[in-house]
Short mmCIF file of C-alpha atoms in Angstrom, two decimals:
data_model
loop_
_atom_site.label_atom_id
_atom_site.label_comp_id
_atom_site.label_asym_id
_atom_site.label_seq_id
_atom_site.Cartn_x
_atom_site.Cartn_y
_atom_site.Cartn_z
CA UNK A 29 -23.54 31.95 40.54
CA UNK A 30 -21.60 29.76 42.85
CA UNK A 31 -20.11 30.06 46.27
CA UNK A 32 -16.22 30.44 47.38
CA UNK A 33 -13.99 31.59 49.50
CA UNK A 34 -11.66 34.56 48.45
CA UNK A 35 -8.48 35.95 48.98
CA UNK A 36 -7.43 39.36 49.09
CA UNK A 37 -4.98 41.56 50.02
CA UNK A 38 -4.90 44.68 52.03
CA UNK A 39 -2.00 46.31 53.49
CA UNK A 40 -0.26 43.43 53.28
CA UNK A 41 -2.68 41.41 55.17
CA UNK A 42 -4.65 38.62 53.71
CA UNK A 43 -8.32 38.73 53.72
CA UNK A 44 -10.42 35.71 53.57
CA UNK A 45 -14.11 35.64 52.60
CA UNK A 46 -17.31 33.94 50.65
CA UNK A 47 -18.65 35.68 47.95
CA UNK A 48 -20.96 34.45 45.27
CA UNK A 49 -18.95 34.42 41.90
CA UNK A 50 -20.11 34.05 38.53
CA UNK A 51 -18.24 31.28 35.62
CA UNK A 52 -17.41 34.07 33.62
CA UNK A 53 -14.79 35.16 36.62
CA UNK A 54 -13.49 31.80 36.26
CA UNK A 55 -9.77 31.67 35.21
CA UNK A 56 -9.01 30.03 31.34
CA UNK A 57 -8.46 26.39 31.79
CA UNK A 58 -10.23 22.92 29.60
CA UNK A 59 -12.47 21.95 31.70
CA UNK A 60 -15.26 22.89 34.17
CA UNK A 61 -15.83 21.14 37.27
CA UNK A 62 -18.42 21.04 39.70
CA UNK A 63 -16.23 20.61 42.90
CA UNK A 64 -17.66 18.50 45.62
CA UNK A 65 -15.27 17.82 47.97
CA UNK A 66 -11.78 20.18 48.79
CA UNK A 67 -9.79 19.82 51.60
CA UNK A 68 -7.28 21.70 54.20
CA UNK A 69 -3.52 21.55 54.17
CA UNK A 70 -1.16 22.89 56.07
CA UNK A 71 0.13 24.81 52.55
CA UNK A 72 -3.72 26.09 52.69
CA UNK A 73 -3.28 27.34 56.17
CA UNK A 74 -0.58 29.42 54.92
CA UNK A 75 -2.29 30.87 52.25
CA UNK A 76 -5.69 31.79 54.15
CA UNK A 77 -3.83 33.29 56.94
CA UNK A 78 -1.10 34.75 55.25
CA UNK A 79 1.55 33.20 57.62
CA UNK A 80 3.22 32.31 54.60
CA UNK A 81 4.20 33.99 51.03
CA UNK A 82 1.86 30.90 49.38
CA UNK A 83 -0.19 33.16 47.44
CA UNK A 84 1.27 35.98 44.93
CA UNK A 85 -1.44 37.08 42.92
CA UNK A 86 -4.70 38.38 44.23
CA UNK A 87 -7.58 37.73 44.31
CA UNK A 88 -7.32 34.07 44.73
CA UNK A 89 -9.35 30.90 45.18
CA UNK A 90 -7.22 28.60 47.76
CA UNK A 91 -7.44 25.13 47.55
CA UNK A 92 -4.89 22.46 46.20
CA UNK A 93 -6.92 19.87 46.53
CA UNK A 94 -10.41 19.20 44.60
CA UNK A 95 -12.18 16.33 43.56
CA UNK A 96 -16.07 16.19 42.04
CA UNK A 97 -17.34 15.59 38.29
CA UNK A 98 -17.10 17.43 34.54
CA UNK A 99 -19.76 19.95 33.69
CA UNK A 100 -17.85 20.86 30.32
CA UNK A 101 -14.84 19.92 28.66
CA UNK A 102 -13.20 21.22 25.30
CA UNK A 103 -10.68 18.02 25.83
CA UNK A 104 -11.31 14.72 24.44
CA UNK A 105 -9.78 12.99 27.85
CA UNK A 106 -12.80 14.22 29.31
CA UNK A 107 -16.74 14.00 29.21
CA UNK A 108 -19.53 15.78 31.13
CA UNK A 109 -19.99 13.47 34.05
CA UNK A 110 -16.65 12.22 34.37
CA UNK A 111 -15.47 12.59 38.12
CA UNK A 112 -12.05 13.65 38.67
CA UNK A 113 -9.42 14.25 41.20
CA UNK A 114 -6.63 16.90 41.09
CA UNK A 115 -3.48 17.94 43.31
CA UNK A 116 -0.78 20.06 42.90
CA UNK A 117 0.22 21.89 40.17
CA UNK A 118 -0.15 25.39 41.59
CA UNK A 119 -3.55 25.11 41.70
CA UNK A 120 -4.93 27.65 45.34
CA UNK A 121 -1.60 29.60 44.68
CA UNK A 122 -1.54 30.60 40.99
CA UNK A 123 -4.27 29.50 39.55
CA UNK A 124 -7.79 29.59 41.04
CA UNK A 125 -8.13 26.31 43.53
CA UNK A 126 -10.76 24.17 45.24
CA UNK A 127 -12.47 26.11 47.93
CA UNK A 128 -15.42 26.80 45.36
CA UNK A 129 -18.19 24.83 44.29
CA UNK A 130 -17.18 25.25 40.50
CA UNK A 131 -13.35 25.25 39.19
CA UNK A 132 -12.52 25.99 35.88
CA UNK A 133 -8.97 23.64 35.09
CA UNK A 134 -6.07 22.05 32.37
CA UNK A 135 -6.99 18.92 31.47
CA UNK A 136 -3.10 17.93 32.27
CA UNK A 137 -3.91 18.93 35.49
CA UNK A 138 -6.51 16.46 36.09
CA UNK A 139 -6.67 12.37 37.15
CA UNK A 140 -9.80 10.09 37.00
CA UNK A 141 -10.84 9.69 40.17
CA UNK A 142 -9.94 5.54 40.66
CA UNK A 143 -12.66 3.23 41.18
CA UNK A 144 -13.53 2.60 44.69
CA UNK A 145 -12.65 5.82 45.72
CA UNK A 146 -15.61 8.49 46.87
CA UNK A 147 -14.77 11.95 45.58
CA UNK A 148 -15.13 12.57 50.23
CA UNK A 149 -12.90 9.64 50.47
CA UNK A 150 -10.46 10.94 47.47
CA UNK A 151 -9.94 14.31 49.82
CA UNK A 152 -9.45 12.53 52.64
CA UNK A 153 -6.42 11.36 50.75
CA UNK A 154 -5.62 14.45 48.67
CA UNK A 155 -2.00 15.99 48.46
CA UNK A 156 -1.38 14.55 51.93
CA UNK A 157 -2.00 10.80 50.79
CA UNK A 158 -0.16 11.07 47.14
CA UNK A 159 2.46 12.60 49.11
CA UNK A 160 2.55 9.46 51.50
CA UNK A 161 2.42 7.16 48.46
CA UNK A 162 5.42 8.61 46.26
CA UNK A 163 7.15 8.62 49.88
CA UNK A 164 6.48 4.65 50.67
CA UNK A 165 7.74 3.87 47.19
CA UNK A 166 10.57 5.35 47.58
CA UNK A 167 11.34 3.23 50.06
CA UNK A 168 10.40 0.28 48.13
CA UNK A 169 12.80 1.76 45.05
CA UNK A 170 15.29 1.81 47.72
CA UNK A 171 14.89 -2.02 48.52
CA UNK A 172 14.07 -1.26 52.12
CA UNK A 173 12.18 -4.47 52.70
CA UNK A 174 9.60 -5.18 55.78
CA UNK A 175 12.42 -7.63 57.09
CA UNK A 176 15.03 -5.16 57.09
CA UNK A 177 13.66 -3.10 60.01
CA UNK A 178 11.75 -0.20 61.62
CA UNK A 179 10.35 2.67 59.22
CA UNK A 180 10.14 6.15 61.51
CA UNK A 181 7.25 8.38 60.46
CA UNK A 182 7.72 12.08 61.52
CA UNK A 183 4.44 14.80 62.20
CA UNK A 184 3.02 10.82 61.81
CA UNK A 185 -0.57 12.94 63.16
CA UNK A 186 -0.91 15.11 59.64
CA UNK A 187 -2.22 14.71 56.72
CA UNK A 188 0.96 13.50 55.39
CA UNK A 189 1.67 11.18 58.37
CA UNK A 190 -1.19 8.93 59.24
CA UNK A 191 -1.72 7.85 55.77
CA UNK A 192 1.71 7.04 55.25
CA UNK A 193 1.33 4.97 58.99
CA UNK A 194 -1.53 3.10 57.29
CA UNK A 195 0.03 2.22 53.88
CA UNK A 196 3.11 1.04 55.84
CA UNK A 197 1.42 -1.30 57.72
CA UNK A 198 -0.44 -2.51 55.24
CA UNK A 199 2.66 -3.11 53.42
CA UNK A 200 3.87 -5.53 56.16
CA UNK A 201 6.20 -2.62 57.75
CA UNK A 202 6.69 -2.08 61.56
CA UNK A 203 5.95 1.59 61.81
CA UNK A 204 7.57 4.10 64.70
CA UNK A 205 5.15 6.88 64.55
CA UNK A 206 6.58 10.07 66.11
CA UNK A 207 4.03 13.24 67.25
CA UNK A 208 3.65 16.10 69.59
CA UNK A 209 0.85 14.83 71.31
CA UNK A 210 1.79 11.05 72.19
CA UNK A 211 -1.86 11.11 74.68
CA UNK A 212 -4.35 12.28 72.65
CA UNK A 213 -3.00 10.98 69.07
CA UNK A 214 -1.66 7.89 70.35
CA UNK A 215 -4.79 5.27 70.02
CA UNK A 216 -5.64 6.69 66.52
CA UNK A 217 -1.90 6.41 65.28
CA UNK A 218 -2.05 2.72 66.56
CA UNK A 219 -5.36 1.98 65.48
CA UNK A 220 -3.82 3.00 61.76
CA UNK A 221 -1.10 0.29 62.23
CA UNK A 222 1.78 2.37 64.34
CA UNK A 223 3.95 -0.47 66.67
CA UNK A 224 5.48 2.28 68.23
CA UNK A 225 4.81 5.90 69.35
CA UNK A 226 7.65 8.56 70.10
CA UNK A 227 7.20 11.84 71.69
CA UNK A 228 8.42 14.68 69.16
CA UNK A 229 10.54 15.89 72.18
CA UNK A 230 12.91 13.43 71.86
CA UNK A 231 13.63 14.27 68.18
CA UNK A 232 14.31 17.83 69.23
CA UNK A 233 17.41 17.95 71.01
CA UNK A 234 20.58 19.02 68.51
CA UNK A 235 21.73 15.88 66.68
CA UNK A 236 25.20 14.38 66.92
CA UNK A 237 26.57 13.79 63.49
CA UNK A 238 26.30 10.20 64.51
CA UNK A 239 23.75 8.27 66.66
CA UNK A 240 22.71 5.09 67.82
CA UNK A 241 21.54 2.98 64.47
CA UNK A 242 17.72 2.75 65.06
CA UNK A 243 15.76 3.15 61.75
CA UNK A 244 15.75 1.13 58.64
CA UNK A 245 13.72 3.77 56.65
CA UNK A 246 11.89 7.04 57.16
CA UNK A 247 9.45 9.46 55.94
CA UNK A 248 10.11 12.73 57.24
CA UNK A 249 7.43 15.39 56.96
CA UNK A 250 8.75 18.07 59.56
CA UNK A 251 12.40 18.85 58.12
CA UNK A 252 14.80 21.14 59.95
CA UNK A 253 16.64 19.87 63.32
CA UNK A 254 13.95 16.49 63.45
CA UNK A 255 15.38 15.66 59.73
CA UNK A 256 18.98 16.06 61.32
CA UNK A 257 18.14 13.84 63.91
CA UNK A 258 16.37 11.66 62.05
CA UNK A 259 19.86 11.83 59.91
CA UNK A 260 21.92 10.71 62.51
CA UNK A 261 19.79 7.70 63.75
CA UNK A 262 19.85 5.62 60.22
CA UNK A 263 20.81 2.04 59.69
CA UNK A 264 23.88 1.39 57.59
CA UNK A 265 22.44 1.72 53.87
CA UNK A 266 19.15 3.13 54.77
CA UNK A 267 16.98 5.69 53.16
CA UNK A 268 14.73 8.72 53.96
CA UNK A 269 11.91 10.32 52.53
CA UNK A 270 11.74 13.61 52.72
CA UNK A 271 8.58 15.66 51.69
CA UNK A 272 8.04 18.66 54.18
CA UNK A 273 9.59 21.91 56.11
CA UNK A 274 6.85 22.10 58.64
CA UNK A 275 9.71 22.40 61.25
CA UNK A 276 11.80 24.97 59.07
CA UNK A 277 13.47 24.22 55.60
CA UNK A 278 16.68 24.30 56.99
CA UNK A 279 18.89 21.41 57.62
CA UNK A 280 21.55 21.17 60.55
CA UNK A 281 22.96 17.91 59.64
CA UNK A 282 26.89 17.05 57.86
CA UNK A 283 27.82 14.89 55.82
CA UNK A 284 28.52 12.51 57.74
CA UNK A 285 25.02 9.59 58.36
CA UNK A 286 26.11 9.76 54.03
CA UNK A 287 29.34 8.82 53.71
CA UNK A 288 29.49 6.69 56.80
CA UNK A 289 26.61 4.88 56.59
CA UNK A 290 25.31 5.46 52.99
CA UNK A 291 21.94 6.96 53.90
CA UNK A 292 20.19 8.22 50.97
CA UNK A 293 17.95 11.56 51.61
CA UNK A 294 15.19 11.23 48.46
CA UNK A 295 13.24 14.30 48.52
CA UNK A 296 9.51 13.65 46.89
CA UNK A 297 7.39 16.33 45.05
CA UNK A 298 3.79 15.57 44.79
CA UNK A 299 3.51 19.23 43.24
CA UNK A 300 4.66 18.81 39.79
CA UNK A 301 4.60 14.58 39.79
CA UNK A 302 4.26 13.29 35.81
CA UNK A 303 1.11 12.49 35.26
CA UNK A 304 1.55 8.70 35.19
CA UNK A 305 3.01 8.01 38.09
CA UNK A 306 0.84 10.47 39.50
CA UNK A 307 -2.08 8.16 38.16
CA UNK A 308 -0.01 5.07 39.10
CA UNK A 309 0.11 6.32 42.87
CA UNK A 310 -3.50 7.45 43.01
CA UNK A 311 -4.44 3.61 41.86
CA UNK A 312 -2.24 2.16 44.46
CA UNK A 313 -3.82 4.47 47.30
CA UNK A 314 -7.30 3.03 46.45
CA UNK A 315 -5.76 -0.44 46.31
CA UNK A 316 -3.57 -0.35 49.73
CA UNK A 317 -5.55 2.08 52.39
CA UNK A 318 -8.36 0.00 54.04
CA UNK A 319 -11.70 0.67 54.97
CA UNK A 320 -10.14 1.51 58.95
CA UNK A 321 -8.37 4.59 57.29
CA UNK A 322 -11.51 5.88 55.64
CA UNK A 323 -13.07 6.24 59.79
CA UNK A 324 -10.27 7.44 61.49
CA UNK A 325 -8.71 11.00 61.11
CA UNK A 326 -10.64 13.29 59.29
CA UNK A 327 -12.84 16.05 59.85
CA UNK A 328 -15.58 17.35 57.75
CA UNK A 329 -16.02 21.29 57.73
CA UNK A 330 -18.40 23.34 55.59
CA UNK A 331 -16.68 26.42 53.55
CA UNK A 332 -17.62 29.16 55.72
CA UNK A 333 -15.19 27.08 58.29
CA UNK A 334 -12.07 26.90 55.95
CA UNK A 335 -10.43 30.39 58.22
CA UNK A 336 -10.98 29.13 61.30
CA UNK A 337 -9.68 25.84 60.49
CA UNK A 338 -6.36 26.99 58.19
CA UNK A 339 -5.70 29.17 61.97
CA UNK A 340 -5.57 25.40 63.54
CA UNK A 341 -3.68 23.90 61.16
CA UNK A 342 -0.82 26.34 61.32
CA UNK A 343 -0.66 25.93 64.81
CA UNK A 344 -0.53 22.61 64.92
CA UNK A 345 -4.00 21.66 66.29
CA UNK A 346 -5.37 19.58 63.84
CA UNK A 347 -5.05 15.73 63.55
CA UNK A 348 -5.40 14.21 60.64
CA UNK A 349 -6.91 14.99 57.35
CA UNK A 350 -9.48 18.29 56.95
CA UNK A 351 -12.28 18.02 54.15
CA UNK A 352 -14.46 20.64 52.95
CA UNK A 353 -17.91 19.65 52.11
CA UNK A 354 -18.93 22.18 48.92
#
């Protein structure tokens, strides 16, 4: 028997809970793993509080994030022992997830967890950090060189955010880190390597289909109105990252920051990333975040926590990356 947290359904609320499960209630999948670490995302807020249609099938384990070691495998890729990282994939929203101290898994599904990386320190990076990654090399596919400029960071306090603040500046980038809470996230955005910190507010205000030229790159996390803006305020042949709808999936933008200025908008998918540059990415986040990242910005919670916490995230009153200690 093993502990996790549930999610059911009743009159079309959600219903979140730990019960004691046994392996045979385990979805089919290659490989058994004893899950050590999970973590929170704003995706699992969603999902545990029902604010949004995440989940379809109940009863469900949430959780698209894991990372711990093999018990059993019936795939040559992988031994008993092995420690291993996953993200994505549907994993917490079709297919039993991480909030549970044993997951049963494809073997597709799964990456070696890189060497250097702690399965506590490989959450703290999770969806949030391979997000950050596939979003800072599209910037580099884009030629957007340290020389050429500022790179703006939107919702630069989330998951998403503050790692892609600290692989920036590691990267030789001066970083423009924009948040809702300029007092209190401030210090930690500039102790991550942020040169400059922007009040969401002034992001918020309906864009003009042209403004001043500011930004020589951005990742966006927030989408909606702060994408438009965002939009409007790009260098002559600059690019944008775009990877989240926090704000709203809508756009309110024209055409114009693309044919005027020949702005490229590359949306990144960490969900259903190939394997190998899903691999490629992981191996660059243990070679490029630095020991300062690994202290700053997370918060370790125990499972029985996971409700109250997705409730924060949702809201917006979380900074920083969320772990669950299983």
């Amino acid at each position: 028997m093993f502990a996790a947290l549930v999610l059911k359904q009743a009159e079309k609320k959600t219903l979140a809970s730990i019960e004691q499960l046994d392996e045979s209630q385990l979805p089919e999948g290659e490989v058994l793993v004893a899950v050590d670490y999970s973590s929170l995302n704003y995706k699992d807020g969603l999902a545990i509080t029902g604010k949004g249609k995440i989940v379809r099938h109940f009863p469900m384990v949430p959780g698209i994030d894991l990372a711990g070691s093999v018990l059993a495998s019936d795939d040559a890729r992988y031994q008993p022992g092995d420690a291993v990282v996953l993200t994505g994939w549907g994993v917490g929203e079709n297919h039993w997830g991480g909030m549970a101290q044993k997951a049963k898994l494809k073997a597709d599904w799964l990456v070696p967890l890189p060497q250097g990386l702690s399965a506590k320190q490989a959450m703290m990076v999770g969806t949030a950090g391979l997000t950050a990654m596939l979003c800072v090399q599209a910037l580099i596919d884009a030629e957007i060189k340290p020389e050429h400029g500022t790179i703006l960071v939107t919702g630069a306090s989330g998951g998403v955010g503050s790692v892609a603040v600290s692989l920036l500046a590691q990267q030789g980038y001066s970083v423009a880190a924009v948040t809702g809470r300029v007092q209190q996230n401030g210090p930690l955005l500039e102790k991550l390597g942020a040169n400059q910190i922007i009040d969401r507010s002034e992001f918020e205000q309906a864009a003009r289909p042209l403004e001043k030229q500011l930004w020589a790159g951005a990742i966006d996390t927030v989408g909606s109105k702060i994408l438009a803006k965002v939009l409007a305020q790009m260098d002559y042949n600059s690019a944008v990252a775009a990877c989240g709808l926090a704000g709203g999936f809508d756009l309110p933008t024209t055409v114009m920051p693309f044919i005027l200025r020949n702005v490229r908008l590359q949306g990144i998918d960490s969900v259903n990333c190939p394997s190998a540059k899903r691999i490629a990415a992981w191996e660059q986040l243990a070679k490029l975040l630095p020991a300062s990242y690994f202290e700053q910005a997370c918060t370790e919670i125990s499972l029985s926590q996971a409700p109250e916490y997705a409730e924060n995230i949702t809201n917006g009153q979380t900074t920083g990356r969320v772990v669950i200690k299983l």
